[in-house]
C-alpha positions in Angstrom: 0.0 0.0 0.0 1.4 3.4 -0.9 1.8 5.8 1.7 -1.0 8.6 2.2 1.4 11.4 3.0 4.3 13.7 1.3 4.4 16.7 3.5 7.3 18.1 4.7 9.8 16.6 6.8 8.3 13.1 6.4 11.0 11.0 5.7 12.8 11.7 9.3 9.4 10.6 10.6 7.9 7.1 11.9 4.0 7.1 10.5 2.1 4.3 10.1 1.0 3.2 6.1 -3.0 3.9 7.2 -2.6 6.9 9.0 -3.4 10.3 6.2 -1.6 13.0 7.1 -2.1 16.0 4.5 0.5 17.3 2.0 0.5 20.7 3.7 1.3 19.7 7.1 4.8 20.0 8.6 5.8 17.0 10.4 9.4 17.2 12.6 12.5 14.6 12.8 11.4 11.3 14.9 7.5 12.1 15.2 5.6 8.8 15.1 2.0 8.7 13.8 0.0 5.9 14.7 -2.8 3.5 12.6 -5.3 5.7 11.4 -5.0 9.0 12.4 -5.5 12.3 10.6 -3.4 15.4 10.2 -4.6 18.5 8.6 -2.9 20.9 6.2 -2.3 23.3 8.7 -1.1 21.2 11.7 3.0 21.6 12.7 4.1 19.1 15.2 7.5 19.2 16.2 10.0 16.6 16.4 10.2 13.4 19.0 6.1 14.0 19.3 4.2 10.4 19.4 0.9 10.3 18.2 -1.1 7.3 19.0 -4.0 5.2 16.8 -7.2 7.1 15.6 -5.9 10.7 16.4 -7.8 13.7 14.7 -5.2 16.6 14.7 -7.1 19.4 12.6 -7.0 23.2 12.2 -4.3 25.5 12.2 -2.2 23.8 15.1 1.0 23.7 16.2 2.2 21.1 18.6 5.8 21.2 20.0 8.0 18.8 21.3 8.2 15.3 23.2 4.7 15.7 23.2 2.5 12.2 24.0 -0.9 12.0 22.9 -2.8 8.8 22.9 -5.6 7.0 21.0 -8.8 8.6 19.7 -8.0 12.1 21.2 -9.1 15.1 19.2 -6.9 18.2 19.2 -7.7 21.5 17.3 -11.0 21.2 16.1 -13.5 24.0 15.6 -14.9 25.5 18.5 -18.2 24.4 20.3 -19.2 28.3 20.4 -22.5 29.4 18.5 -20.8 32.5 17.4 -18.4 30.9 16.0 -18.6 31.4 11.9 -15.4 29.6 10.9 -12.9 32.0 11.0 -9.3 31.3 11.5 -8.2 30.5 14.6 -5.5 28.8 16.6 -4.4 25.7 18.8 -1.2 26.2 20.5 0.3 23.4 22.8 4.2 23.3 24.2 6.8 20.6 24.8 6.8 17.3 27.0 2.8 17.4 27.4 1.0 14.1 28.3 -2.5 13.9 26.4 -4.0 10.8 27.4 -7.2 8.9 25.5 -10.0 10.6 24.0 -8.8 14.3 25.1 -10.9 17.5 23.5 -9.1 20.5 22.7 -10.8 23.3 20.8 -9.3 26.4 18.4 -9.6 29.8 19.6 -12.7 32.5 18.8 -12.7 35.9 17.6 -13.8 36.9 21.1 -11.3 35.4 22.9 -8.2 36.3 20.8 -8.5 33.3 19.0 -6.3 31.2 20.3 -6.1 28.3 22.8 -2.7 27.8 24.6 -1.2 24.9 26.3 2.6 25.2 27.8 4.9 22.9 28.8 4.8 19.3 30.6 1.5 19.1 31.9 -0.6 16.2 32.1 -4.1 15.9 30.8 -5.9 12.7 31.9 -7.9 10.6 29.7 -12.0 12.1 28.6 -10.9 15.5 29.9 -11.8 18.4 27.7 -10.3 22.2 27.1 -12.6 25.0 25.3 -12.2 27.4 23.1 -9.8 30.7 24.2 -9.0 28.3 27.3 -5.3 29.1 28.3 -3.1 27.4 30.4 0.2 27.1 32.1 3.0 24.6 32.8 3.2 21.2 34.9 -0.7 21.3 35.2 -2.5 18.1 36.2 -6.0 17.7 34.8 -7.2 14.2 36.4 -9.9 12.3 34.4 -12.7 13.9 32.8 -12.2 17.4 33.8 -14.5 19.5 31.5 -13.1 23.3 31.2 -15.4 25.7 29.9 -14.3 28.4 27.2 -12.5 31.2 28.3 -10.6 29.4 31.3 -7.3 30.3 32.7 -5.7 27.4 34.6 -1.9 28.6 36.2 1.3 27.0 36.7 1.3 23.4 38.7 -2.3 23.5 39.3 -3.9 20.0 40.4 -7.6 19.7 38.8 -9.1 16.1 40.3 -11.3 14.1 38.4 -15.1 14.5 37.1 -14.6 18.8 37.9 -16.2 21.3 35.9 -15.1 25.0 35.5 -17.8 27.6 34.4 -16.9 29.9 31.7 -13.9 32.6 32.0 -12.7 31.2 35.6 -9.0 31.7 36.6 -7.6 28.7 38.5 -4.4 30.5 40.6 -0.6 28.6 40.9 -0.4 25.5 42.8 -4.1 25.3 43.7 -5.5 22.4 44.2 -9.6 21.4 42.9 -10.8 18.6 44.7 -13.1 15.9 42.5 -16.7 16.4 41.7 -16.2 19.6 41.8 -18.2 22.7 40.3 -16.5 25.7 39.9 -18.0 28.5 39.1 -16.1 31.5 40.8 -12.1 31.8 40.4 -9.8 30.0 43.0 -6.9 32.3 44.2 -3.4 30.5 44.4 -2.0 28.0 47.0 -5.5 27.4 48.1 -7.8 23.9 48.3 -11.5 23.9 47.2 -13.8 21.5 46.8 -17.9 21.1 46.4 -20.6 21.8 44.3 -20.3 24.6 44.2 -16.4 24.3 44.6 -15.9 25.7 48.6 -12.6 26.4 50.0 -11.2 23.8 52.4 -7.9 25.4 53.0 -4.5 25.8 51.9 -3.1 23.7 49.9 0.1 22.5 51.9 0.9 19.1 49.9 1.6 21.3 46.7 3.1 23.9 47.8 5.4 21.2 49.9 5.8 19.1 46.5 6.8 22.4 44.8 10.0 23.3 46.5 8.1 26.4 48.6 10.3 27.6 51.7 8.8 26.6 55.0 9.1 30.8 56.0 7.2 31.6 53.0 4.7 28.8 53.7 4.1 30.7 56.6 3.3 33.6 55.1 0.8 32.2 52.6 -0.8 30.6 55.6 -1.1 34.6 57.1 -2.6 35.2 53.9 -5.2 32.9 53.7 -6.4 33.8 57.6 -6.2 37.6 56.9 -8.7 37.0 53.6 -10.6 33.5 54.9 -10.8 34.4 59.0 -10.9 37.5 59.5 -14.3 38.6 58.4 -12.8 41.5 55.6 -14.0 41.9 52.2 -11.8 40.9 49.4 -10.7 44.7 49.4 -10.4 45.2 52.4 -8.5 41.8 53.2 -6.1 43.1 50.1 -5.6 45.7 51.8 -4.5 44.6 55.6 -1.8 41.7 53.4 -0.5 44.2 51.5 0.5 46.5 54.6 1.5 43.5 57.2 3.1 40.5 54.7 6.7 40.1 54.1 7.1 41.0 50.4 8.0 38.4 47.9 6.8 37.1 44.5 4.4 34.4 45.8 2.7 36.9 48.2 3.0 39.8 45.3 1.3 37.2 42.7 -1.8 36.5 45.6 -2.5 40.4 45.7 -2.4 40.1 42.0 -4.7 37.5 41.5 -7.2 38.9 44.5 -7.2 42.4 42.8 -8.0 41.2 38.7 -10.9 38.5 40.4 -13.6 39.1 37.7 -15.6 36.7 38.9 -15.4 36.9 42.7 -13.5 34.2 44.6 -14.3 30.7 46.1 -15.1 31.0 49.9 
């Protein structure tokens, strides 16, 4: 059987004789394309990616590299947004991702910037699904069948645990942790624990931060944090506030205020 691809790059690749990958599409060195999956014209997938049987990679797409996505997942396809009218739009995903079975990931809209962006080494469990204009960080895990709405913004080594759903144009803040079942429909300000339906918050969460490398002092002072904006009975502003005149500085603390102070949505109490 003759091949059912010529694109670029090809011969440096490893793709199997059933899979149809499109002329246009730029393929790097070592990338491995499994039985039966598709690649559209405008898909770039950099080199040492594996992609597993019955793949759909569509859409203008670029994928970079050491990426691992597994059977029947479906990456770059048009948004599920009624307003969308088929204009161009974009799927960009990083280097050393994990994209396990039957994944959905959706282009970008004109309302959103159209674009959806994945960084770098996270891992996506398998039925989980990311929406249009959703954008999110590095070393991320998404544990099965987490559903993110359009518009999402999950941060750096956030933990989402499995069967969670987050409600349009949420922010998820660094090294939070979601707890499973969970319905989330405010955002959830960094280094904290929620969990519910609707997604409550249960505290700080001291395993990450641990797991990340945070100093034991500046554990401390996220802990003042949380009590100053959780336990002491302040609004949001007012909370800001207090931290911002009796916390040590430092970039974790800085990045809280941040967060706190660009809320759209209110916060998860």
């Amino acid at each position: 059987m003759k091949p059912k691809h010529e694109g670029k790059l090809l011969h440096m690749a490893k793709i199997h004789e059933t899979a149809i990958v499109h002329p246009g599409a730029k393929i790097g060195k070592n990338v491995e394309i499994g039985p039966y999956s598709i690649i559209g014209e405008n898909v770039e997938i950099g080199e040492g990616t594996k992609i597993g049987p019955h793949v759909v990679v569509e859409g203008w797409t670029t994928i970079g590299k050491n990426n691992q996505i597994f059977h029947g997942a479906s990456i770059g396809l048009e948004p599920q947004d009624m307003k969308f009218k088929g204009e161009k739009s974009y799927l960009f995903i990083g280097d050393n991702n994990i994209i396990r079975e039957n994944v959905t990931i959706h282009r970008g809209t004109e309302e959103g910037g159209g674009e959806t962006r994945i960084g770098n080494n996270n891992l996506i469990m398998a039925y989980c699904h990311v929406a249009h204009d959703c954008q999110l960080g590095n070393h991320i895990i998404m544990s099965n069948a987490t559903n993110l709405a359009g518009h999402v913004i999950i941060e750096d080594y956030v933990v989402m645990s499995g069967l969670t759903g987050v409600h349009q144009f949420v922010r998820v803040g660094k090294m939070a942790m979601v707890g499973a079942h969970s319905k989330v429909v405010k955002d959830v300000p960094p280094y904290i624990l929620v969990d519910g339906h609707p997604a409550r918050v249960n505290g700080i969460n001291v395993v990450g931060l641990r797991r990340n490398g945070v100093d034991p002092d500046l554990r401390q002072e996220i802990k003042r944090a949380y009590k100053i904006l959780y336990r002491s009975n302040l609004n949001t502003s007012q909370a800001i506030e207090k931290m911002d005149q009796e916390l040590d500085a430092s970039e974790e603390i800085e990045h809280f205020l941040r967060f706190l102070r660009n809320a759209q949505r209110g916060i998860c109490r």
